PDB file of C-alpha atoms in Angstrom:
ATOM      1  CA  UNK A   1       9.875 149.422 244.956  1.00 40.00           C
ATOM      2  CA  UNK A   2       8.387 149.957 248.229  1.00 42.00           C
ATOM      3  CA  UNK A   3       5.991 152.529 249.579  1.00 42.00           C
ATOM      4  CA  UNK A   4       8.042 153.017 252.625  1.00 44.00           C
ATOM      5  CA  UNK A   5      11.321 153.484 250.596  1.00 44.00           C
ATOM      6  CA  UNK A   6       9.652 155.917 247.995  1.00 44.00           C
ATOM      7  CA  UNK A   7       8.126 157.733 250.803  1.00 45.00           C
ATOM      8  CA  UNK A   8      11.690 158.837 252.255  1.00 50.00           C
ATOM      9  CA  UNK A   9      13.572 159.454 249.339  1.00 51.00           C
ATOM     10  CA  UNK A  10      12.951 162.513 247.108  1.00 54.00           C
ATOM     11  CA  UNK A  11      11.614 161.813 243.701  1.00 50.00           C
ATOM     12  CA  UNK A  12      13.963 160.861 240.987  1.00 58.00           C
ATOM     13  CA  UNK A  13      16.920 159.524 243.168  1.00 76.00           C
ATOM     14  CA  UNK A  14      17.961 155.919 244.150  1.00 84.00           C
ATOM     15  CA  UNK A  15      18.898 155.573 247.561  1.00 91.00           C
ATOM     16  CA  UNK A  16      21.143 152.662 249.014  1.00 93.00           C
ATOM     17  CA  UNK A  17      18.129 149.862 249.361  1.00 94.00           C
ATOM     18  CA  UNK A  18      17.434 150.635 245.950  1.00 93.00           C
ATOM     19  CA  UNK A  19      20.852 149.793 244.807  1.00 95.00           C
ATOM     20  CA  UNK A  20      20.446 146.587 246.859  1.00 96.00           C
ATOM     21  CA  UNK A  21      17.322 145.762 244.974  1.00 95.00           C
ATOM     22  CA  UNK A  22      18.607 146.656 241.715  1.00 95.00           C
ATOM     23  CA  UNK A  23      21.920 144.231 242.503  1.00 96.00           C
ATOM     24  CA  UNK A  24      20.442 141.467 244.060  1.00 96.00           C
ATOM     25  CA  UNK A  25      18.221 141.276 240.957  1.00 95.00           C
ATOM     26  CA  UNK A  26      21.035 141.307 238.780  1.00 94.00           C
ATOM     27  CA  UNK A  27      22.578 138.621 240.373  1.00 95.00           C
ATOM     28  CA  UNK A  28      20.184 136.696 240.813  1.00 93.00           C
ATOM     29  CA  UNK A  29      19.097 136.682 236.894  1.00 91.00           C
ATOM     30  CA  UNK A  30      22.563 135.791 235.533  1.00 89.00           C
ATOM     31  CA  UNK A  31      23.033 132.939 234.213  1.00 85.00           C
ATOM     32  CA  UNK A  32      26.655 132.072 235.859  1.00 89.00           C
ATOM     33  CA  UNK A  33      25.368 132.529 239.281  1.00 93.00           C
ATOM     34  CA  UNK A  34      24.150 129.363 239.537  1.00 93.00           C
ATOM     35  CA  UNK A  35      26.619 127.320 237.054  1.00 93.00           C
ATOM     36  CA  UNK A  36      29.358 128.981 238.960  1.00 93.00           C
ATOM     37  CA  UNK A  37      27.762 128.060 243.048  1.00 94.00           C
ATOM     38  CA  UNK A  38      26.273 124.619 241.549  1.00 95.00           C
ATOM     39  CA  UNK A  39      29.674 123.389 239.578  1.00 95.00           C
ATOM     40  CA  UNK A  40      31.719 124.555 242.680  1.00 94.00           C
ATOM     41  CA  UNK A  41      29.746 122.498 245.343  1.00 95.00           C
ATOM     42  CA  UNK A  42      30.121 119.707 242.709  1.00 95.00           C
ATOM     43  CA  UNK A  43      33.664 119.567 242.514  1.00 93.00           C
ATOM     44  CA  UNK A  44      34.547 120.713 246.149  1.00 94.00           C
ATOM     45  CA  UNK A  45      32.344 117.946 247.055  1.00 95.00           C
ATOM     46  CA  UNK A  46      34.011 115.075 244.612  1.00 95.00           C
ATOM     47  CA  UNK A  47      37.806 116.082 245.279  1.00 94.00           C
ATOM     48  CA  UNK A  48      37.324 115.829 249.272  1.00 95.00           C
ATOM     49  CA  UNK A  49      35.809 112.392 248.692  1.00 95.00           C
ATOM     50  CA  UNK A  50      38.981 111.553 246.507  1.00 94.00           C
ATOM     51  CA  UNK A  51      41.523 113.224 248.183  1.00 94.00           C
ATOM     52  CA  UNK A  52      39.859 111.377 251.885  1.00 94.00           C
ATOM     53  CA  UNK A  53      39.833 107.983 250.465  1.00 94.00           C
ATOM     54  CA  UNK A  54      43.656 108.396 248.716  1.00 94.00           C
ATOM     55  CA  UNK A  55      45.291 110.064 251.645  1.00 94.00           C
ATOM     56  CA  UNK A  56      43.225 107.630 253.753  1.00 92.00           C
ATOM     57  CA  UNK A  57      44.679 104.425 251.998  1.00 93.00           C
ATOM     58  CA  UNK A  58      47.993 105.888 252.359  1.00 94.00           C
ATOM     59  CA  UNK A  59      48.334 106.444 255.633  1.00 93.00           C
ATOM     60  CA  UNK A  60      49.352 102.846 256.738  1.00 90.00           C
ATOM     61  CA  UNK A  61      52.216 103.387 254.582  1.00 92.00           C
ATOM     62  CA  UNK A  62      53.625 106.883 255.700  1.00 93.00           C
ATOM     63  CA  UNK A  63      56.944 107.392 258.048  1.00 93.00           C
ATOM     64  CA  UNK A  64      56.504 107.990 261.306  1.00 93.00           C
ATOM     65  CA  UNK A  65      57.379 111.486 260.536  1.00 91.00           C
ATOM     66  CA  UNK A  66      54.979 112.270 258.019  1.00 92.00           C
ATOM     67  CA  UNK A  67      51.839 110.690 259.607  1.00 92.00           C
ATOM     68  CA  UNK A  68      53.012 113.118 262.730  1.00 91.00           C
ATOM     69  CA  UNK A  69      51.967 115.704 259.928  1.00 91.00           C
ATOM     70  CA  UNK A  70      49.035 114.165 258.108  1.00 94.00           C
ATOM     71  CA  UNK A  71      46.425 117.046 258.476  1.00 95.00           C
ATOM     72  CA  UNK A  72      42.949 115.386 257.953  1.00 95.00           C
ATOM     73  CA  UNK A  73      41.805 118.493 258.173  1.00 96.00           C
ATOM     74  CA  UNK A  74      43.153 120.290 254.899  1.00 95.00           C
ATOM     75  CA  UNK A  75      43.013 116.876 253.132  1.00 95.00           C
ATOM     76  CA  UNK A  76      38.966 117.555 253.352  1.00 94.00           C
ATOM     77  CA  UNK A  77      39.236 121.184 252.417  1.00 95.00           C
ATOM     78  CA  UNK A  78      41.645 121.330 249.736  1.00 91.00           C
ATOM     79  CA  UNK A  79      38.718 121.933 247.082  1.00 92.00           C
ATOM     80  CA  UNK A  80      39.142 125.779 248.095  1.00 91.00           C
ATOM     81  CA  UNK A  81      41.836 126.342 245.560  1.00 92.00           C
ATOM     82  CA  UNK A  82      39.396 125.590 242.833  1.00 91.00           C
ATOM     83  CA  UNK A  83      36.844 127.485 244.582  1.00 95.00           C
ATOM     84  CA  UNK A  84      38.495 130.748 245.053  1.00 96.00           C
ATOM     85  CA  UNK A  85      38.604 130.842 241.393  1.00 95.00           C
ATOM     86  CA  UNK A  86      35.083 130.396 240.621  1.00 96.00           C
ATOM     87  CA  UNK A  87      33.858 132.434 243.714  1.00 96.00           C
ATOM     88  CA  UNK A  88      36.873 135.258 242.310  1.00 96.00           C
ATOM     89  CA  UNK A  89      34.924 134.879 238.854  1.00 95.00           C
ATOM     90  CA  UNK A  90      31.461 134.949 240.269  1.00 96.00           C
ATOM     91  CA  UNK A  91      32.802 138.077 242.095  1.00 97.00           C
ATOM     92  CA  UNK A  92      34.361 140.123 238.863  1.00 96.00           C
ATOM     93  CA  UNK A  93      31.312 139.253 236.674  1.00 95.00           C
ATOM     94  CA  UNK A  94      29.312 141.257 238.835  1.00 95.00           C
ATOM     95  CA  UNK A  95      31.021 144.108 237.345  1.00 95.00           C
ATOM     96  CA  UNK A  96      32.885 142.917 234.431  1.00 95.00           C
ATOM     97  CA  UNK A  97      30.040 141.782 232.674  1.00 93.00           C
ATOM     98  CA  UNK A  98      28.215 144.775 232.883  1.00 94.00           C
ATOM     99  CA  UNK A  99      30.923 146.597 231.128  1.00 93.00           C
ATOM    100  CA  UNK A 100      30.885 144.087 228.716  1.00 91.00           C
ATOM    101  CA  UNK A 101      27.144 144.517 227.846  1.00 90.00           C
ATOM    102  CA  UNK A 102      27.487 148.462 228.492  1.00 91.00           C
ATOM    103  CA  UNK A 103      24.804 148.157 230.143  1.00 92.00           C
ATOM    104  CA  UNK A 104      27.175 150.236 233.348  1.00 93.00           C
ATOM    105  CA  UNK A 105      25.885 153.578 231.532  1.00 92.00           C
ATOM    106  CA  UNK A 106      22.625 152.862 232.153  1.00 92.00           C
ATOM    107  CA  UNK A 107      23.513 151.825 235.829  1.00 93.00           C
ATOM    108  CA  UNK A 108      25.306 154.732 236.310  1.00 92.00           C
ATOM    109  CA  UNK A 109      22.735 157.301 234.545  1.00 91.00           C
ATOM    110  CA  UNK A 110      20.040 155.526 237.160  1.00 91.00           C
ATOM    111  CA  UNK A 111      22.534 156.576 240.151  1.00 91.00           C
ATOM    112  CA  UNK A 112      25.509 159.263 239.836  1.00 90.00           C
ATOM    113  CA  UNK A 113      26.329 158.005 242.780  1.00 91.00           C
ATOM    114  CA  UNK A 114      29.061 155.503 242.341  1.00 93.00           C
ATOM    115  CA  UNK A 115      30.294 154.448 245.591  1.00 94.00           C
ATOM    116  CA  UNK A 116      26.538 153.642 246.304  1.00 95.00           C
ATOM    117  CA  UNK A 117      26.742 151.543 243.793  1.00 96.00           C
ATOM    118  CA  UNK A 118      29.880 149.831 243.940  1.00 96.00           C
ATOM    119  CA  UNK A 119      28.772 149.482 247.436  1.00 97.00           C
ATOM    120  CA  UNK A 120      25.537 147.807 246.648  1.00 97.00           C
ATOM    121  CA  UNK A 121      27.587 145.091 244.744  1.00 97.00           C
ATOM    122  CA  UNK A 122      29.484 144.315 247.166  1.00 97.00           C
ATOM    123  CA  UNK A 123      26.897 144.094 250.052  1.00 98.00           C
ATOM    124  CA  UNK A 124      24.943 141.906 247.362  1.00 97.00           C
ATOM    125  CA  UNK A 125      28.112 139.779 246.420  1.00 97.00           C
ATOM    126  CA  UNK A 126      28.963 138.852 250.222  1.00 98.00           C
ATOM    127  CA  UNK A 127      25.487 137.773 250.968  1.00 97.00           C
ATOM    128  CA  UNK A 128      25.196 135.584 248.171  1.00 97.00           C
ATOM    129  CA  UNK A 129      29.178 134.094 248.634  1.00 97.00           C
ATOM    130  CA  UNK A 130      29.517 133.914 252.168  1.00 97.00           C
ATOM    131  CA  UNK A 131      26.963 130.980 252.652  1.00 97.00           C
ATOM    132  CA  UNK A 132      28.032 129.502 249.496  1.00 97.00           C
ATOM    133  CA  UNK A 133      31.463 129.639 251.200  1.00 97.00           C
ATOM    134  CA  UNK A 134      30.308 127.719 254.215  1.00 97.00           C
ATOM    135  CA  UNK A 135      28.252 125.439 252.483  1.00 97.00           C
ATOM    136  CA  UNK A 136      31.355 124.467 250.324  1.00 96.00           C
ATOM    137  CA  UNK A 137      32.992 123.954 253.636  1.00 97.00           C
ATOM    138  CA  UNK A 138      31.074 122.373 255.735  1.00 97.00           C
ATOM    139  CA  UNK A 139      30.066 119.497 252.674  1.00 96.00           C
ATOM    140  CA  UNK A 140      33.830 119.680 251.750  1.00 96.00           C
ATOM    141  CA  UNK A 141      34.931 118.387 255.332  1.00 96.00           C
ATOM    142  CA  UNK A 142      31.987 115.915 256.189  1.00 97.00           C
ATOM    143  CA  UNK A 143      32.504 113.952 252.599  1.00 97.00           C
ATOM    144  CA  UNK A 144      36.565 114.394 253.440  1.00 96.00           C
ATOM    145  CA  UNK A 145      35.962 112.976 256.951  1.00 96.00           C
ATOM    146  CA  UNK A 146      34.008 110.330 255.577  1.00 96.00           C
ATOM    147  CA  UNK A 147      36.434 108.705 253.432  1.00 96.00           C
ATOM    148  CA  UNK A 148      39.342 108.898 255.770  1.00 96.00           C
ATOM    149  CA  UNK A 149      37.302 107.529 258.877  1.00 95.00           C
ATOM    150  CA  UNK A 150      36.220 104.646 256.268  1.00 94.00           C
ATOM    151  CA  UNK A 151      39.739 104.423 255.051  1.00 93.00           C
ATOM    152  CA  UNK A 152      40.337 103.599 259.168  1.00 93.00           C
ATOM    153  CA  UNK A 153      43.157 107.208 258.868  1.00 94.00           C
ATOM    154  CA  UNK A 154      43.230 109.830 261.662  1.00 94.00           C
ATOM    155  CA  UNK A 155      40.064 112.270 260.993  1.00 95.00           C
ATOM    156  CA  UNK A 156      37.904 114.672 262.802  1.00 95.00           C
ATOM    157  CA  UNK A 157      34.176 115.262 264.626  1.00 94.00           C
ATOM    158  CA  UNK A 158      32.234 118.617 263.864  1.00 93.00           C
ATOM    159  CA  UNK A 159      32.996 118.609 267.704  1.00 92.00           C
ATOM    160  CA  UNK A 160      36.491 119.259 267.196  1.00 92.00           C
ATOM    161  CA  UNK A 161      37.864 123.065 267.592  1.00 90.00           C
ATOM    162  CA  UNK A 162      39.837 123.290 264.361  1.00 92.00           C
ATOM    163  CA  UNK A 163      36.849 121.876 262.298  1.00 95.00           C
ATOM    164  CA  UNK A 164      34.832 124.746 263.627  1.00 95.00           C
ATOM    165  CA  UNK A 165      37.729 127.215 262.593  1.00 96.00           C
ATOM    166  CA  UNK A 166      38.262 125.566 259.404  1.00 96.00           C
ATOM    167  CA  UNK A 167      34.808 125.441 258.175  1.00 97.00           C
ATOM    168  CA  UNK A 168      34.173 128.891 259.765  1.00 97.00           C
ATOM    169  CA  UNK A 169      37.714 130.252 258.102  1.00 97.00           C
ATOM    170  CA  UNK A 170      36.901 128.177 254.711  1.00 97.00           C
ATOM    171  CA  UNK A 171      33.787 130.192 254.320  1.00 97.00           C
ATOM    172  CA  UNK A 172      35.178 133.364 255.161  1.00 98.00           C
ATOM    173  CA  UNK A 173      37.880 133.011 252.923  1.00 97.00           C
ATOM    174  CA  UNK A 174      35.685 131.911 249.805  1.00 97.00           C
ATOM    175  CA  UNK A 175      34.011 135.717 251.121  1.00 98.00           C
ATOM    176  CA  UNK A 176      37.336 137.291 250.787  1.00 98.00           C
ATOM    177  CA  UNK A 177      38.168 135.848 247.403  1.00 97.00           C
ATOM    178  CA  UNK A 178      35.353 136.511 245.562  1.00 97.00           C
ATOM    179  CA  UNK A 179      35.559 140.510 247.257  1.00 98.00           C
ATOM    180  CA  UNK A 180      38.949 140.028 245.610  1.00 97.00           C
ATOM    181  CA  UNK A 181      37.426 139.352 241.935  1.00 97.00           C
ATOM    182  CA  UNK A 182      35.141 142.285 242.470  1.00 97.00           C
ATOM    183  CA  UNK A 183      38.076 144.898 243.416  1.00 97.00           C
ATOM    184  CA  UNK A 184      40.324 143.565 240.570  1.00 97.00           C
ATOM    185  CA  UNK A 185      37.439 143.600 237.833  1.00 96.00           C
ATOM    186  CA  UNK A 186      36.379 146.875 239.026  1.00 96.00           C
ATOM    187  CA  UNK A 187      39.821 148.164 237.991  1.00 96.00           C
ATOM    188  CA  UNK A 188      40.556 145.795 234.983  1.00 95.00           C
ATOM    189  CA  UNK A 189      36.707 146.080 233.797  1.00 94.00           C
ATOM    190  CA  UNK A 190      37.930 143.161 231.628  1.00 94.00           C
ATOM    191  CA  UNK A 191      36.596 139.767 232.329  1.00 94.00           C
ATOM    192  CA  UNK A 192      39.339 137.819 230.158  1.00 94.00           C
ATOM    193  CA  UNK A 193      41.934 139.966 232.068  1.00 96.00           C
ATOM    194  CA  UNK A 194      40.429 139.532 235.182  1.00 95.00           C
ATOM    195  CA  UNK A 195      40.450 135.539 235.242  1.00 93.00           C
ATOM    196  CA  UNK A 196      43.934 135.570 233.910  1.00 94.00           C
ATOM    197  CA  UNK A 197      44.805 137.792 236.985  1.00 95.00           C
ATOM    198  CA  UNK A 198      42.801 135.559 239.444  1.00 94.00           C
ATOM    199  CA  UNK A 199      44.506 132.392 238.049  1.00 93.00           C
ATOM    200  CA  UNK A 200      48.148 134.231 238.233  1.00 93.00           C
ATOM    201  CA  UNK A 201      47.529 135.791 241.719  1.00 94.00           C
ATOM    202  CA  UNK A 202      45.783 133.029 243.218  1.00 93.00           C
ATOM    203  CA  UNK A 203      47.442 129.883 242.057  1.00 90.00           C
ATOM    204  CA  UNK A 204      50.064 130.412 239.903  1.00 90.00           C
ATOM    205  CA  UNK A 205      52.056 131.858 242.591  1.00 88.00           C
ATOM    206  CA  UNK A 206      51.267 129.810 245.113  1.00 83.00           C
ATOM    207  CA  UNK A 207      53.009 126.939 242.472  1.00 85.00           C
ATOM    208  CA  UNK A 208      56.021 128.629 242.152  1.00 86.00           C
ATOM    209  CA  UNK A 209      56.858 129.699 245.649  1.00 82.00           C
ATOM    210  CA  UNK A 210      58.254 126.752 246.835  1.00 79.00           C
ATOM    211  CA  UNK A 211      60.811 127.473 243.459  1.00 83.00           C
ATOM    212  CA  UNK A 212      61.631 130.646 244.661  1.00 86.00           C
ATOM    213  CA  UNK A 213      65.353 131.406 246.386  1.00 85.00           C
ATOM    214  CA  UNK A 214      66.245 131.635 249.658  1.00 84.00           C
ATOM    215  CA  UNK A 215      64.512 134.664 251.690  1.00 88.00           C
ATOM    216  CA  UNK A 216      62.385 135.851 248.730  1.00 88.00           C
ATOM    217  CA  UNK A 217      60.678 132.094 248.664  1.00 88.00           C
ATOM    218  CA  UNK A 218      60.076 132.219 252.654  1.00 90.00           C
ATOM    219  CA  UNK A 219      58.517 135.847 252.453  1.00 92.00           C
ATOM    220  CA  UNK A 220      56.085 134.985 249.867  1.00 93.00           C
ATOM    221  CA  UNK A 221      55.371 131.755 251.351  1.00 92.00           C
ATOM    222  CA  UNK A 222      54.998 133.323 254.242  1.00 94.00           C
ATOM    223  CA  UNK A 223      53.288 136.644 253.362  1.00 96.00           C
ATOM    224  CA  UNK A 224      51.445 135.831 250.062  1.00 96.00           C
ATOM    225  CA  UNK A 225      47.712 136.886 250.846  1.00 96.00           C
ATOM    226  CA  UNK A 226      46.507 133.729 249.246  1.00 96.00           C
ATOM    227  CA  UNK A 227      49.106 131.630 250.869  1.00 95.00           C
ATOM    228  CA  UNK A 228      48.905 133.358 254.300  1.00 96.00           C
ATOM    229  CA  UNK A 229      44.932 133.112 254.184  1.00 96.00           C
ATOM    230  CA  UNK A 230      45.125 129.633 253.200  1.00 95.00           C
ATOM    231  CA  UNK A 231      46.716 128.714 256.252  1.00 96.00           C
ATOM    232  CA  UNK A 232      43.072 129.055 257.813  1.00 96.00           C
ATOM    233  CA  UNK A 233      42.030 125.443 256.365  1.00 95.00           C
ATOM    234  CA  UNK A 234      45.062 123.782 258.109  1.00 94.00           C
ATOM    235  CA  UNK A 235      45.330 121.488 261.332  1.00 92.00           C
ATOM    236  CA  UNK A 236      48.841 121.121 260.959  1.00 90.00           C
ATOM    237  CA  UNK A 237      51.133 123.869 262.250  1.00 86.00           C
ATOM    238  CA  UNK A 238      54.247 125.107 260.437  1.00 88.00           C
ATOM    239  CA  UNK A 239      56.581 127.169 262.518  1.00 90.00           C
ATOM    240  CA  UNK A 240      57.534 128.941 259.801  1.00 91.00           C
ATOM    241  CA  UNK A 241      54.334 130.041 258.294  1.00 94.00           C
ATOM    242  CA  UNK A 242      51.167 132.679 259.616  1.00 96.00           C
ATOM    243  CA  UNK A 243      49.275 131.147 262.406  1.00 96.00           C
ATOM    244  CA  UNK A 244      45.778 130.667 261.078  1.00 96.00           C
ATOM    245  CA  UNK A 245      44.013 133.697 261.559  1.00 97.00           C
ATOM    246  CA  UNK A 246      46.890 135.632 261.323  1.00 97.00           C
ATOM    247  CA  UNK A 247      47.078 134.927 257.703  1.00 97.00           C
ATOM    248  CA  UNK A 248      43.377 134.819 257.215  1.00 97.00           C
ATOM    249  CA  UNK A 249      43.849 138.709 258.666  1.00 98.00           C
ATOM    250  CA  UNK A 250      46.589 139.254 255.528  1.00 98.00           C
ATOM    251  CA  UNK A 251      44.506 138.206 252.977  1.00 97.00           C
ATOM    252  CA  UNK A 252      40.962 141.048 254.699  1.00 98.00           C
ATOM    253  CA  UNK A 253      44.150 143.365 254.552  1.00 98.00           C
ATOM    254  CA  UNK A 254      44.728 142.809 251.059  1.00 97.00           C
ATOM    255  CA  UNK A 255      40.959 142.897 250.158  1.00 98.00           C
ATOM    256  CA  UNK A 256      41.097 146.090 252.072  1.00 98.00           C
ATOM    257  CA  UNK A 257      43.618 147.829 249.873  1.00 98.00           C
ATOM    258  CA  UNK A 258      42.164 146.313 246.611  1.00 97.00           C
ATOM    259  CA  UNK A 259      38.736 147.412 247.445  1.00 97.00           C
ATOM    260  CA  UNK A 260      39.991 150.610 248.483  1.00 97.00           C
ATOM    261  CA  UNK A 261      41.864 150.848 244.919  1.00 97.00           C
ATOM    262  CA  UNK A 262      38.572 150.262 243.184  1.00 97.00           C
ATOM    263  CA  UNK A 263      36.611 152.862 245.056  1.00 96.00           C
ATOM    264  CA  UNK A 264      39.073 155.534 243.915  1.00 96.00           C
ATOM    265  CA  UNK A 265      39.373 154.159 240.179  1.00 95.00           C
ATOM    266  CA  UNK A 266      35.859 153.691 240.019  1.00 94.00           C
ATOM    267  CA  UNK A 267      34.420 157.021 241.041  1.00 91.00           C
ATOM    268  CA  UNK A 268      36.960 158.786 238.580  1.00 88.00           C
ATOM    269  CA  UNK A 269      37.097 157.011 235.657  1.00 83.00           C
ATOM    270  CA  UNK A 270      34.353 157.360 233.095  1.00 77.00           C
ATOM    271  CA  UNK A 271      31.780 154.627 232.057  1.00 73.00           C
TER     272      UNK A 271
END
């Protein structure tokens, strides 16, 4: 604790830094923080080098039509769907697992004041996720770049605007998902139900949209948060989807909400 921070706070209560402190530490000490960022990087990394040098080798053998649609840029990026998972874990065990070990009472004995401290998680959680986010990004699309350019297939410079967004997006979106794990853990205060929730909301859904009829199939595919943000990591533009960050703007929304949600349920439920 610092001098400065004791100095301004009246004995006995934990102000906001404090919570920050407290958090970070927390973070910092478990041990799935770093399987989680480490095994993420690892896999991101791999499936961009695979997915370059398939779709690379491909290419030459593509229609007209669909090489007018290969996206080099999403080919390099596609490791987010994995990602959002683990980042959406990283982000409920932050909470989850501190109901798990009950060791919330003592949190919450330490400082009354909830929001503070679901705030202090979340301040904690984005400053640890969003660089993760853009690291996974940024090492997702130079290995996916790689391959293709070696695998002589269309492919893109850092130079290039929508490697900029995409990179830029991919990170954010990594941000939003793991935000998302918090929200829904702080409601489910389950870890096992919060992964199965993650896993149905985040990919399951995405699987079966195409399955879905008519209208119903084009608004989610459309208007699915995950789907809709998703579109950010895409060079190739569908009509009939979200522009980019359009759909990168659904998915904050949703966080929003969810957030929201968990403010409410948190301050009123007991520990």
């Amino acid at each position: 604790m610092s001098g400065s921070a004791t100095a301004t706070a009246p004995a006995g209560r934990a102000t906001f830094p404090h919570c920050l402190r407290a958090e970070w530490i927390k973070i910092r000490t478990m041990r799935s923080t770093v399987h989680v960022i480490l095994g993420t990087l690892a896999f991101c990394i791999g499936l961009a080098s695979l997915n370059g040098t398939s779709a690379g080798g491909e290419y030459g053998d593509l229609t007209a039509a669909d090489q007018a649609a290969f996206d080099p840029l999403a080919t390099s990026l596609r490791g987010y769907l994995l990602a959002q998972i683990a980042l959406g874990l990283l982000g409920a065990l932050v909470i989850t697992s501190e109901y798990g070990a009950r060791t919330i009472v003592s949190t919450l004995t330490a400082v009354p004041h909830r929001a503070r401290v679901l705030a202090a998680k979340a301040t904690v959680l984005v400053a640890v996720v969003l660089p993760v986010g853009l690291l996974v990004s940024l090492s997702g699309f130079l290995v996916g770049q790689a391959a293709l350019a070696g695998a002589d297939a269309p492919h893109l410079g850092l130079s290039d605007p929508q490697a900029l967004r995409g990179i830029l997006g991919g990170g954010l979106y990594l941000t939003l998902a793991g935000l998302f794990g918090l929200a829904i853990g702080a409601v489910i205060r389950s870890t096992t139900a919060t992964v199965t929730t993650l896993f149905g909301v985040l990919l399951i859904v995405q699987a079966f949209a195409p399955a879905l009829p008519g209208a119903l199939g084009d608004r989610v595919a459309k208007y699915w948060p995950p789907l809709a943000g998703g579109q950010i990591i895409t060079g190739y533009r569908d009509p009939a989807l979200l522009a980019p960050w359009s759909g990168l703007a659904v998915m904050a929304g949703c966080v929003a909400a969810l957030l929201t949600a968990a403010f409410i349920v948190f301050r009123k439920r007991d520990a």
